[in-house]
Coordinates of C-alpha atoms in Angstrom, one line a residue:
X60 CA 43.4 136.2 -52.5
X61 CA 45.1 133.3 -53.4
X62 CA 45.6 129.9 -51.6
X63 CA 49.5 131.2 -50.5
X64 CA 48.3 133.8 -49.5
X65 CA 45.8 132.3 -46.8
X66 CA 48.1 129.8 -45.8
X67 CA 50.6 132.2 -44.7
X68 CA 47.8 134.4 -43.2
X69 CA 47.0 130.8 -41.5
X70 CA 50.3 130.2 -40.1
X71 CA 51.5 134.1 -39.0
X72 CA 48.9 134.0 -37.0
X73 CA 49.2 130.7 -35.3
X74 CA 53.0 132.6 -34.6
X75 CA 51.0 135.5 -33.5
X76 CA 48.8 133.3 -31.3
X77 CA 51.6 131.9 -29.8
X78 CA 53.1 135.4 -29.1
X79 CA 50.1 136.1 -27.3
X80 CA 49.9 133.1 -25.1
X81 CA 53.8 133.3 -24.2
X82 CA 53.3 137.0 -23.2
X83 CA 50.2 136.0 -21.3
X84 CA 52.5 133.2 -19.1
X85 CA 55.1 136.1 -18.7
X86 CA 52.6 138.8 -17.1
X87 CA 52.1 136.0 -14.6
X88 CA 55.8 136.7 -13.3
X89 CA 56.1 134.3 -10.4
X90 CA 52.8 132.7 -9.9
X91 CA 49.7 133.4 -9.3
X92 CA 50.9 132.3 -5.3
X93 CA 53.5 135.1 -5.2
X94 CA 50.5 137.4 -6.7
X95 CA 48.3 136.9 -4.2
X96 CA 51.3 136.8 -1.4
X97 CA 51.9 140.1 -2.6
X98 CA 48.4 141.3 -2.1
X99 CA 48.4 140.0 1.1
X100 CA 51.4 142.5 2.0
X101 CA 49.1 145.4 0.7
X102 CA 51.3 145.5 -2.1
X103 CA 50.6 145.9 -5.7
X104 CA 52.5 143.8 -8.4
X105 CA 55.0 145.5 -10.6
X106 CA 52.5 145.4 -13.5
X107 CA 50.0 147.1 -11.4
X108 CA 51.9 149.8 -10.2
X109 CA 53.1 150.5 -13.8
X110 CA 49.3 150.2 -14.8
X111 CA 48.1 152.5 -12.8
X112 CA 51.3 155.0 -12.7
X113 CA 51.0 155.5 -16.6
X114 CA 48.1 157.7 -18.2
X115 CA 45.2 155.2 -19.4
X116 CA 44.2 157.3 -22.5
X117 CA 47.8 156.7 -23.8
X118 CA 49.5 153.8 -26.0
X119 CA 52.8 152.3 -24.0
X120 CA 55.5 149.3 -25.4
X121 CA 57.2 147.0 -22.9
X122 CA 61.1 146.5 -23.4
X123 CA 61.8 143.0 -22.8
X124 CA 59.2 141.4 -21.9
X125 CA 60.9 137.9 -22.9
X126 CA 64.3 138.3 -21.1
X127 CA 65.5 135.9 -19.3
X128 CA 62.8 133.0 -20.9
X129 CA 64.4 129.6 -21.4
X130 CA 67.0 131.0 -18.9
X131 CA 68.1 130.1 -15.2
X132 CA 65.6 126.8 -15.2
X133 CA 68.7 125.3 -12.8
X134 CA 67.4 128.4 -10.5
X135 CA 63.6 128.0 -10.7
X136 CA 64.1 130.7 -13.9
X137 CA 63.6 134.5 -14.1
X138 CA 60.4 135.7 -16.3
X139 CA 61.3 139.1 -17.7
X140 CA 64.3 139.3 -15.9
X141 CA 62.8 139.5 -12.6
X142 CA 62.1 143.3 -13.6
X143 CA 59.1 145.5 -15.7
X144 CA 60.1 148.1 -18.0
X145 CA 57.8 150.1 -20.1
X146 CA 57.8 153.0 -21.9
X147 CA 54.6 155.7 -21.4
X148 CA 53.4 158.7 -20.5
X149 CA 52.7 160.3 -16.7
X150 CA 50.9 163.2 -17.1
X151 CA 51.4 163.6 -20.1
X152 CA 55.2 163.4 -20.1
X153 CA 57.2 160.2 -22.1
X154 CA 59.0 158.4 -19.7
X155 CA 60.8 154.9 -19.2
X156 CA 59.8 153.1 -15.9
X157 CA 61.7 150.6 -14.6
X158 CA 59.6 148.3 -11.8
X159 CA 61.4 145.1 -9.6
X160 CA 59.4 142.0 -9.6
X161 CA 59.0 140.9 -6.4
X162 CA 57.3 138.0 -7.0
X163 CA 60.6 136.3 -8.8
X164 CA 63.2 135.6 -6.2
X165 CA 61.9 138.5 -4.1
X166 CA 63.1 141.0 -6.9
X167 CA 66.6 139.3 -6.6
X168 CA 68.9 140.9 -9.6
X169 CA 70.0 137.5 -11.8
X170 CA 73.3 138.5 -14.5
X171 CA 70.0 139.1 -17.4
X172 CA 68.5 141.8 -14.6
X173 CA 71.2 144.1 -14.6
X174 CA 71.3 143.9 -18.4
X175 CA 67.5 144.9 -18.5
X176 CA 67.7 147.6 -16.4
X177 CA 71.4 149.0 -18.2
X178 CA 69.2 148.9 -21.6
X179 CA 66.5 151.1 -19.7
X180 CA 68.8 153.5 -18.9
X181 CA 70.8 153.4 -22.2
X182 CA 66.9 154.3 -23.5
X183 CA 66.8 157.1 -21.1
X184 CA 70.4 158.2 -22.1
X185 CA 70.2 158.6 -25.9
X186 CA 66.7 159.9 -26.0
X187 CA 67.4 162.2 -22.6
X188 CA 63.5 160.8 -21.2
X189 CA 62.7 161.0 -17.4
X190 CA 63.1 157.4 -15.7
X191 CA 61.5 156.2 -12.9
X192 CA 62.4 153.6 -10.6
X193 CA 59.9 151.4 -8.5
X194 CA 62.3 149.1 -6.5
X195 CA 61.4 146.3 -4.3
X196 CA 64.5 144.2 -4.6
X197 CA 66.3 141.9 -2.4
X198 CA 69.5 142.4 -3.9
X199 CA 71.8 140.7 -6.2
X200 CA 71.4 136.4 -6.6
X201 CA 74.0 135.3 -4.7
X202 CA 73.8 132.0 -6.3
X203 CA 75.4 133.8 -9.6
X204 CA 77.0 136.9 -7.5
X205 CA 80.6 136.4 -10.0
X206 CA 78.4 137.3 -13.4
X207 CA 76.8 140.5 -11.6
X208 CA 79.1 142.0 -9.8
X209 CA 82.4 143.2 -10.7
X210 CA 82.4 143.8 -14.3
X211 CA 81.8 146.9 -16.4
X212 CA 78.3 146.0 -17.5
X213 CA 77.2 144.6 -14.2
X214 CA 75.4 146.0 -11.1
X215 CA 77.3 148.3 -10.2
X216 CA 77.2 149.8 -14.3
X217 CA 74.0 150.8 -12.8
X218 CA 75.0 153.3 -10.2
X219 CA 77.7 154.9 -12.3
X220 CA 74.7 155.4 -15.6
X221 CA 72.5 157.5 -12.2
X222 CA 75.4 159.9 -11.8
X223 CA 75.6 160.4 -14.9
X224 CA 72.4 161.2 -15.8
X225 CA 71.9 163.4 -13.1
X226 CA 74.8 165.4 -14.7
X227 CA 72.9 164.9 -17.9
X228 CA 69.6 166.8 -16.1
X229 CA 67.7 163.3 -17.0
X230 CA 65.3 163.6 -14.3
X231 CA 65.4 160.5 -12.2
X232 CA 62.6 159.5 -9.3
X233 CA 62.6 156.5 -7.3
X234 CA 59.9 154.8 -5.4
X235 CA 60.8 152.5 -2.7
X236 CA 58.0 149.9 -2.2
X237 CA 59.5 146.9 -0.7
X238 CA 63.1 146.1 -0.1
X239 CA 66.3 148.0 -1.0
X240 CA 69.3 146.6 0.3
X241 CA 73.1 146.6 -0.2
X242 CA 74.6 148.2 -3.3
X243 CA 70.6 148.7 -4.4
X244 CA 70.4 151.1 -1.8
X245 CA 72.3 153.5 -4.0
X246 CA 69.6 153.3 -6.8
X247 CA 67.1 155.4 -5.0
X248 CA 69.5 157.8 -3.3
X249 CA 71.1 158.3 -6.3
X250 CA 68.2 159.5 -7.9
X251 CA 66.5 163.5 -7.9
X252 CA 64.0 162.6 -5.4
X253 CA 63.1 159.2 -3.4
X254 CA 59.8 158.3 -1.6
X255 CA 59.3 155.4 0.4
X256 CA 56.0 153.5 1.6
X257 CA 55.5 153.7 5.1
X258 CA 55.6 149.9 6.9
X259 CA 56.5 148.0 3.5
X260 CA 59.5 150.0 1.9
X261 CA 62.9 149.7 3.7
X262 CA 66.2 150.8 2.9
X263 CA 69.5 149.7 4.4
X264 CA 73.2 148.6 3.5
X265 CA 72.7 145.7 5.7
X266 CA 69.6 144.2 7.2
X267 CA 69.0 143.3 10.9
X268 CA 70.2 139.9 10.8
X269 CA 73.5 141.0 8.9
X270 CA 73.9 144.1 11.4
X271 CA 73.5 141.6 14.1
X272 CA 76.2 139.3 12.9
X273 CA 79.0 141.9 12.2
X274 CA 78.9 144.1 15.3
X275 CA 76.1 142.5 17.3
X276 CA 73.1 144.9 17.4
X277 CA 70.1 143.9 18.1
X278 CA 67.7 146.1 15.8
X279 CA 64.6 145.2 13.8
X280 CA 64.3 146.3 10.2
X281 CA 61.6 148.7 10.5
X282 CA 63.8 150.7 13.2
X283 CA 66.3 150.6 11.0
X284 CA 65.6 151.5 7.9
X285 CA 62.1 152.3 7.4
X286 CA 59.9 155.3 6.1
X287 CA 59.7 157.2 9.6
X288 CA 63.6 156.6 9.8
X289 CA 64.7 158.0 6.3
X290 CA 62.1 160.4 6.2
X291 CA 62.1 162.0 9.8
X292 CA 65.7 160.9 10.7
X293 CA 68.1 160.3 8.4
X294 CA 66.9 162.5 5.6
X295 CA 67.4 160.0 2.5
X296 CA 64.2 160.0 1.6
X297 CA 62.2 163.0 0.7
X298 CA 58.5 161.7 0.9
X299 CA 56.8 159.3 2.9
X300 CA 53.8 157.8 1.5
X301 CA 50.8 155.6 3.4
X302 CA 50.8 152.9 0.4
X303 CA 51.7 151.9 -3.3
X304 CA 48.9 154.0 -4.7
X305 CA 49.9 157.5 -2.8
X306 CA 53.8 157.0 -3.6
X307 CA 53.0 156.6 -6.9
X308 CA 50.5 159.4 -7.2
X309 CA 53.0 161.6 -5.6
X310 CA 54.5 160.8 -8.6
X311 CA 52.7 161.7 -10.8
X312 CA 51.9 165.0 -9.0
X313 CA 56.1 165.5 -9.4
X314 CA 55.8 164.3 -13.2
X315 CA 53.4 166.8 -14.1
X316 CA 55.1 170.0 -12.9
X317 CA 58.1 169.2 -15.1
X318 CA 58.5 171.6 -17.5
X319 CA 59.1 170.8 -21.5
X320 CA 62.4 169.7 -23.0
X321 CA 64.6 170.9 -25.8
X322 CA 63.2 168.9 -29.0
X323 CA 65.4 167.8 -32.1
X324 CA 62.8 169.0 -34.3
X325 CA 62.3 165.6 -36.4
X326 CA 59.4 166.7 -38.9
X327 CA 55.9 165.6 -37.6
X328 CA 52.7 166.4 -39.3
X329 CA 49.0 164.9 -38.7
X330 CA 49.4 160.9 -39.3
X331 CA 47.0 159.0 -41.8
X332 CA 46.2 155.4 -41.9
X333 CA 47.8 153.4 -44.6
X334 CA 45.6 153.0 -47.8
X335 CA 46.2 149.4 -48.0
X336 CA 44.7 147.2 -45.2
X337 CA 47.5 146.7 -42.8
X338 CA 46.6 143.2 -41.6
X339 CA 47.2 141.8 -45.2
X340 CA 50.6 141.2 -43.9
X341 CA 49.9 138.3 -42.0
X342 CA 49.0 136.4 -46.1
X343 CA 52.1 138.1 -47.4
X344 CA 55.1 137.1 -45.4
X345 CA 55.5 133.8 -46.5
X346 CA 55.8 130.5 -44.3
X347 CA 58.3 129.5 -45.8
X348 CA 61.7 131.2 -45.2
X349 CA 63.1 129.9 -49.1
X350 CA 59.8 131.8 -50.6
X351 CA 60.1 135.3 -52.2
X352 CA 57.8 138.2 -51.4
X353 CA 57.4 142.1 -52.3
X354 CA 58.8 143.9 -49.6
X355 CA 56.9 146.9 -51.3
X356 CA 53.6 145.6 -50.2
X357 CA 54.5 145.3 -46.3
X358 CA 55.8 148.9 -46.7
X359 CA 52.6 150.5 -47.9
X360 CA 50.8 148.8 -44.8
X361 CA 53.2 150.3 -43.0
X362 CA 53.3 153.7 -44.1
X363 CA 51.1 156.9 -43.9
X364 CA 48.5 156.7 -46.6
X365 CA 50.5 154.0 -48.2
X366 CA 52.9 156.5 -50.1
X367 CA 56.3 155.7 -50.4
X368 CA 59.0 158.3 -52.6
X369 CA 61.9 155.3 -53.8
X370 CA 64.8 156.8 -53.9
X371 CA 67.3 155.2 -56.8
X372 CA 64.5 152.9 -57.6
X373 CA 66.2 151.4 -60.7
X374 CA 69.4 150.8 -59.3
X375 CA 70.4 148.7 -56.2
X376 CA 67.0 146.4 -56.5
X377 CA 67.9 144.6 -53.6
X378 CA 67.7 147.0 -51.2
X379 CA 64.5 149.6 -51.0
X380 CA 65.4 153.1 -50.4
X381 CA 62.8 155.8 -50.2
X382 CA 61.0 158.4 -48.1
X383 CA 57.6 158.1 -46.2
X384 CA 56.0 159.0 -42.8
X385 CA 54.9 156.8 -39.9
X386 CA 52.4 158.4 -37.6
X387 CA 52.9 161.7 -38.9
X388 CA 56.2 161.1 -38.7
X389 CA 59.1 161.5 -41.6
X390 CA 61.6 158.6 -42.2
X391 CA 63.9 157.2 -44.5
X392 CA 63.2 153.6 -44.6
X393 CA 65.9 151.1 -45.7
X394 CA 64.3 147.4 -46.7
X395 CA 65.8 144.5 -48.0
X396 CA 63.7 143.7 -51.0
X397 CA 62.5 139.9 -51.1
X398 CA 61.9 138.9 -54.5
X399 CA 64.5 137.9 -57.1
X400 CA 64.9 141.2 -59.4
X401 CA 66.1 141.8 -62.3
X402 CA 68.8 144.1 -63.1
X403 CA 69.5 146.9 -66.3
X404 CA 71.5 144.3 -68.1
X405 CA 69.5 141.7 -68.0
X406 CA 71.1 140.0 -65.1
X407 CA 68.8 138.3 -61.5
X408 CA 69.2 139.0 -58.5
X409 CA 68.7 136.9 -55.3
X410 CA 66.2 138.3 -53.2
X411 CA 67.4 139.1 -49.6
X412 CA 71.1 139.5 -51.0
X413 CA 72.7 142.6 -50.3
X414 CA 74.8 143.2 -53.7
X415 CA 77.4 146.1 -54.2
X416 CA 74.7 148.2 -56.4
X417 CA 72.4 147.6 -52.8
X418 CA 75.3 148.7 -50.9
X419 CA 76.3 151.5 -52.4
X420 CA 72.9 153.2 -53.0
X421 CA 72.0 152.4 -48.9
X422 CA 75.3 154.1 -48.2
X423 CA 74.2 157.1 -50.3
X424 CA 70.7 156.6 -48.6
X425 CA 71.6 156.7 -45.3
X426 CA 74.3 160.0 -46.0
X427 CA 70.9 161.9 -47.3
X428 CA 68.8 161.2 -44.2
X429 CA 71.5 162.1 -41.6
X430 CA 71.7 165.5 -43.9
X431 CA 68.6 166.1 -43.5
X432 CA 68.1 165.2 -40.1
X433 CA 65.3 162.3 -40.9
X434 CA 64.9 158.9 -38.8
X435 CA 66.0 156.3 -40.5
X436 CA 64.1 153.0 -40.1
X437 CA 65.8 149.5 -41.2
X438 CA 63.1 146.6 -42.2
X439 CA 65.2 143.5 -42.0
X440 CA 65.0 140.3 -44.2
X441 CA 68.6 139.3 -45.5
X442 CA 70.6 136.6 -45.8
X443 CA 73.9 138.2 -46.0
X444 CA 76.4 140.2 -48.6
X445 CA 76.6 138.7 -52.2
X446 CA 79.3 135.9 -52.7
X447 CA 81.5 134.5 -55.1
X448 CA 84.2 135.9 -57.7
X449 CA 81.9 138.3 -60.1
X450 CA 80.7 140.0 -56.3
X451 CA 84.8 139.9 -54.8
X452 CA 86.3 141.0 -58.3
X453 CA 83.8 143.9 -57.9
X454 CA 84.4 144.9 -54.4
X455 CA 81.5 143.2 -52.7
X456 CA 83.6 143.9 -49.5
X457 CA 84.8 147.7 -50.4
X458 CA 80.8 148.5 -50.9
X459 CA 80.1 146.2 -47.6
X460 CA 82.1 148.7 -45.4
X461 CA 80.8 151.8 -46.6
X462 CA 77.5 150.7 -45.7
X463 CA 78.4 149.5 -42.5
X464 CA 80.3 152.9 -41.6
X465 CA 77.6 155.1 -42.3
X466 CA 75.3 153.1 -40.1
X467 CA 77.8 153.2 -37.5
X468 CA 78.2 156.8 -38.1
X469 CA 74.7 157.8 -38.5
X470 CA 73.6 160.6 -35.8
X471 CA 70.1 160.5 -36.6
X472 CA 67.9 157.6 -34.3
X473 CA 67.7 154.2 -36.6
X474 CA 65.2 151.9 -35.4
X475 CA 65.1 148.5 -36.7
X476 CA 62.6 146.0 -37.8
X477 CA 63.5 142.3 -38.3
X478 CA 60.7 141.2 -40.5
X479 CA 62.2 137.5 -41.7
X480 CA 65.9 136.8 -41.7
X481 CA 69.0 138.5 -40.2
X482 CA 71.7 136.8 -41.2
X483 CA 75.6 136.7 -40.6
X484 CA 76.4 140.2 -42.1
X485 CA 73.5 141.4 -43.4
X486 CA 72.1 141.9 -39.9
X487 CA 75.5 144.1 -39.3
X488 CA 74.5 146.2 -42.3
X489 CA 70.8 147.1 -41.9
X490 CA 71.9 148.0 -38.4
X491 CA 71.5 145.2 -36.0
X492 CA 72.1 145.3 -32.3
X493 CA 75.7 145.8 -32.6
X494 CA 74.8 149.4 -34.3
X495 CA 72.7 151.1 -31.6
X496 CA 69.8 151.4 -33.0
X497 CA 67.1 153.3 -30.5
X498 CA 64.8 151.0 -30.8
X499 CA 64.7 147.2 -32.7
X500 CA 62.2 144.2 -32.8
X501 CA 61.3 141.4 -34.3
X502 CA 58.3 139.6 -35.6
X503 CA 57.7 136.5 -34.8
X504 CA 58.4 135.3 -38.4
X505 CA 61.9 137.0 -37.5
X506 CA 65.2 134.7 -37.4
X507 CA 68.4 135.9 -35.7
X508 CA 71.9 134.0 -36.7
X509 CA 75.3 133.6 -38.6
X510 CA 73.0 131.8 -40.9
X511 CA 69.7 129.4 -42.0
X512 CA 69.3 126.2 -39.6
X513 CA 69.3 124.2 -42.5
X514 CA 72.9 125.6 -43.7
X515 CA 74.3 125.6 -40.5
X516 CA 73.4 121.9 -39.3
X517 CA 74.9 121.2 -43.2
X518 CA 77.8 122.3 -42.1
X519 CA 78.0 121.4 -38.4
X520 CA 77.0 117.6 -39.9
X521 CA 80.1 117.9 -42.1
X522 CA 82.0 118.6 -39.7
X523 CA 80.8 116.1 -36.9
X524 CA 81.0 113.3 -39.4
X525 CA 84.2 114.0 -40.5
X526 CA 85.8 113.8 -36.6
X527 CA 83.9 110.6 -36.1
X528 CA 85.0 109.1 -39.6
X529 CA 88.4 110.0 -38.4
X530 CA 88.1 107.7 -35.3
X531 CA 87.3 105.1 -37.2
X532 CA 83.4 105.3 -36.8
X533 CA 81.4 104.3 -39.6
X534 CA 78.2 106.1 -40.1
X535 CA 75.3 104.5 -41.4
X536 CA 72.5 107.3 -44.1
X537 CA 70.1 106.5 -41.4
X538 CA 72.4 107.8 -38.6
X539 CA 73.9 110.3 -40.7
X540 CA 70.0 111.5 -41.1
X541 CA 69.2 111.6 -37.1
X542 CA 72.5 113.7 -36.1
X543 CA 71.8 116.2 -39.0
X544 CA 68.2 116.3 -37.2
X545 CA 69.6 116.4 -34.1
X546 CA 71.3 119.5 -35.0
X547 CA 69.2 121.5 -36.9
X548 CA 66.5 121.1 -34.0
X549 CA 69.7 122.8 -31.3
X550 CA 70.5 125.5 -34.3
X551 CA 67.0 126.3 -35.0
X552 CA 65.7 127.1 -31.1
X553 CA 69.0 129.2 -31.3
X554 CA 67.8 130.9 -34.4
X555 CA 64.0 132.2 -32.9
X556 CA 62.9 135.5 -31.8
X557 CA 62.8 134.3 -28.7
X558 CA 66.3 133.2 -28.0
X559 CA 67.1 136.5 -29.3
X560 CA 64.3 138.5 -26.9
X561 CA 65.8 136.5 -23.8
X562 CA 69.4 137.7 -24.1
X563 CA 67.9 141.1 -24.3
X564 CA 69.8 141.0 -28.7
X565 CA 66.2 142.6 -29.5
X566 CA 64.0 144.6 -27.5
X567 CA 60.5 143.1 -28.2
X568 CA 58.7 140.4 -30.1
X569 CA 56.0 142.0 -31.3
X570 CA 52.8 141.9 -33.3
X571 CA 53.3 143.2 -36.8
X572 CA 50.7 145.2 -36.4
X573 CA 52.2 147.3 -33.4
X574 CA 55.1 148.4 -35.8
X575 CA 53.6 151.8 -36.4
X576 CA 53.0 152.3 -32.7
X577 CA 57.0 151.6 -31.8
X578 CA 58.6 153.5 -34.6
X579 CA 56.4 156.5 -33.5
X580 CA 57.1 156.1 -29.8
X581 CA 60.1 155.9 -30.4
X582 CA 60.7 159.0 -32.5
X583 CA 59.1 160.8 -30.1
X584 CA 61.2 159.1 -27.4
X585 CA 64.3 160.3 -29.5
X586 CA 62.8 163.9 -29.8
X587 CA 64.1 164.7 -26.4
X588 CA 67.5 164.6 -27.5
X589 CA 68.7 167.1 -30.3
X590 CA 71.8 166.0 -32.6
X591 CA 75.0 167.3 -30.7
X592 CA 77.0 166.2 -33.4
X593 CA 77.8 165.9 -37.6
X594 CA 77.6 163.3 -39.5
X595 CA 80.8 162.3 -40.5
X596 CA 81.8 158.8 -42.2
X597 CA 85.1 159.3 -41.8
X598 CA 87.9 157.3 -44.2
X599 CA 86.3 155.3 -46.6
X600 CA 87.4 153.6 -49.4
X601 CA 85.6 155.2 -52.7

């Protein structure tokens, strides 16, 4: 080992501490006061009742755990959205469960929350896997009631998605263990079956002090809309259970009599370890974001015994190609390759550049796994699409689109890694949000933008000093130096994992070493739904 390599070992896993610690704040959701409030109602928090819904002898992955950080301060903020969502197995069976925090805002839906919970259902969706809905929930935030109401991908996005999964025969249960009022109310009803907890679940369009204002009934809350009254009177509800643990072992008795689903037959056979030792890659992704490194070698800690078939190996060197298995798993993996390479005619390469060679052999690449029905899995580090006259005379921009169609076009699942950069339209390319992948995530070496802080605030400074030189402002080297500063620190909290994990523009930030577990979840996620359509790229410029 070489000093490089344990100084980037030393700082990925200060970034890996820090992950840890941020994730250990979020679990927190409200407070420890709104914990222990909860408690005090006989009511377990969101985490619990997902903790002890899911089977314990299983692995599970949490879908944005970040959203919402750094977001709503002005509203005494919104950890994780002010909702849980995970991804396990009851009873065997893979499911997405979606659980309200009611310990932020009382489970109060902020614009981020019905984003969260449109992504869980877009998950159930494309991979056709049960959901399950534990609401406690007072509602939409008033406060910010014009971002979550009317439009197409608000609250109400939410209701439509339960129809149609029901037509889709995506089973759908919901559990309601607190409040569930107004439009919410439709969640549960909406779903295959509802239960509701006896003396702390309620259900109602309008509560008591609402029904009294509009037509002046006198009527408490229990009366009117509690367990006895839905189960025994009004019929919404099909179950009534004595407390959180009962509902959600009901459950779990429902979950197991399910019978199996139609699989897309994505080729699985018994998973091996890598050969190399997988926690090397915390010495070989480099602390600096200017330094080159052999994507090869974070590939064979990735992959199942370490093998990896390169397809095209001598042509395209900017972009790996090649077959391998994750988990048992078969994939085609697509990787931006980090080191400066050198081509057949002598010629370099930047690393991390996408060229028209890289392009056009991805394009190919990607045609060849959707033939043969493989998963294809996208390991990001790029800085964009080659520039400059050699790259346009040769139709940089021609090769460009080809790759960019047959992601778009792809019908088998893409999941996608963000290992270092993802840059202007390089992240477009190796399929970034934008280009559905099933799953994506980032490490927290990942950074998400048009392009580097340091180029950016270059040419935000240009820009700045410019308008003020044009008002007649002089600026001074050592002002000049503060307001370039100034703006690389605003572009470079923009650029983190983070930033991206709050606005939901990535699914996780996650522990390099958990890759393994996500792809595979997430084929097997993906599993439930077979291909109902060709491949087909459509017109393309050849």
């Amino acid at each position: 080992m070489d000093i490089n390599f344990n100084k980037n070992e030393d700082h990925n896993k200060l970034l890996l501490s820090a992950l840890k610690h941020k994730l250990a704040k979020v679990k927190l959701g409200g407070g420890k006061s709104r914990l222990e409030k909860q408690h005090a109602q006989g009511k377990l928090s969101a985490r619990e009742r997902i903790a002890y819904l899911l089977d314990q002898d299983r692995e599970s992955i949490e879908i944005g755990a970040f959203v919402g950080d750094g977001m709503y301060e002005a509203h005494g903020g919104c950890p994780s959205g002010g909702v849980v969502v995970k991804i396990g197995y009851v009873q065997g069976k893979q499911c997405i469960v979606v659980a309200n925090d009611a310990t932020v805002k009382a489970g109060a839906w902020f614009p981020i929350t019905a984003k969260k919970n449109l992504r869980a259902q877009e998950i159930a969706i494309e991979n056709r896997l049960p959901i399950i809905y534990l609401v406690d929930s007072a509602g939409v935030y008033l406060p910010m009631q014009d971002e979550i109401f009317p439009d197409k991908e608000h609250f109400g996005r939410i209701f439509r998605n339960n129809a149609v999964m029901s037509s889709m025969g995506i089973t759908q249960i919901s559990a309601v263990m607190g409040s569930c009022v107004a439009g919410g109310a439709y969640l549960p009803i909406m779903s295959d079956e509802a239960l509701i907890v006896d003396k702390t679940g309620s259900i109602f369009l309008a509560g008591s002090y609402l029904v009294k204002a509009a037509i002046g009934e006198v009527i408490d809350n229990e009366t009117l809309g509690g367990a006895t009254t839905h189960c025994e009177i009004s019929g919404v509800t099909d179950y009534k259970a004595k407390d959180d643990k009962d509902a959600l072992d009901t459950i779990k008795n429902i979950m197991g009599k399910i019978g199996d689903y139609d699989k897309a037959g994505y080729n699985r056979i018994p998973a091996v370890k890598p050969k190399e030792k997988e926690d090397d890659i915390y010495g070989i992704i480099p602390k600096s974001r200017a330094e080159q490194y052999d994507m090869l070698e974070i590939i064979n800690r990735l992959v199942d015994n370490s093998d990896f078939e390169q397809y095209k190996e001598g042509y395209g060197k900017t972009i790996l190609t090649g077959y391998a298995r994750i988990d048992g798993w078969a994939v085609g993996i697509v990787a931006n390759q980090r080191k400066v390479v050198k081509t057949k005619n002598g010629e370099m390469q930047f690393g991390g550049v996408i060229y028209s060679d890289s392009a056009d052999k991805a394009t190919r690449f990607i045609a060849n796994c959707n033939q043969k029905k493989i998963p294809l899995v996208f390991l990001q580090d790029v800085t964009g699409f080659m520039v400059g006259s050699k790259s346009e005379h040769g139709g940089i921009i021609k090769d460009g689109a080809k790759m960019v169609n047959a992601v778009s076009n792809s019908v088998v699942p893409k999941f996608t890694i963000i290992i270092g950069n993802s840059y202007g339209a390089g992240n477009y390319a190796m399929c970034g949000k934008a280009y559905d992948p099933r799953l994506i995530v980032a490490w927290p070496s990942a950074e998400l933008a048009v392009m580097s802080g340091n180029s950016a605030a270059k040419v935000l400074l240009q820009i700045e000093t410019a308008s003020l030189k044009k008002k007649g402002e002089k600026i001074t080297e050592a002002q000049e130096s503060e307001l370039f500063n100034k703006i690389k620190e605003r572009y470079d909290n923009q650029i983190s994992p983070y930033y991206a994990a709050s606005r939901l523009w990535t699914d996780a930030v996650i522990d390099p070493l958990d890759t393994r577990k996500w792809i595979s979840m997430g084929i097997e996620a993906a599993n439930h739904a077979p291909i109902e359509k060709p491949f087909n790229m459509g017109v393309v410029q050849v």
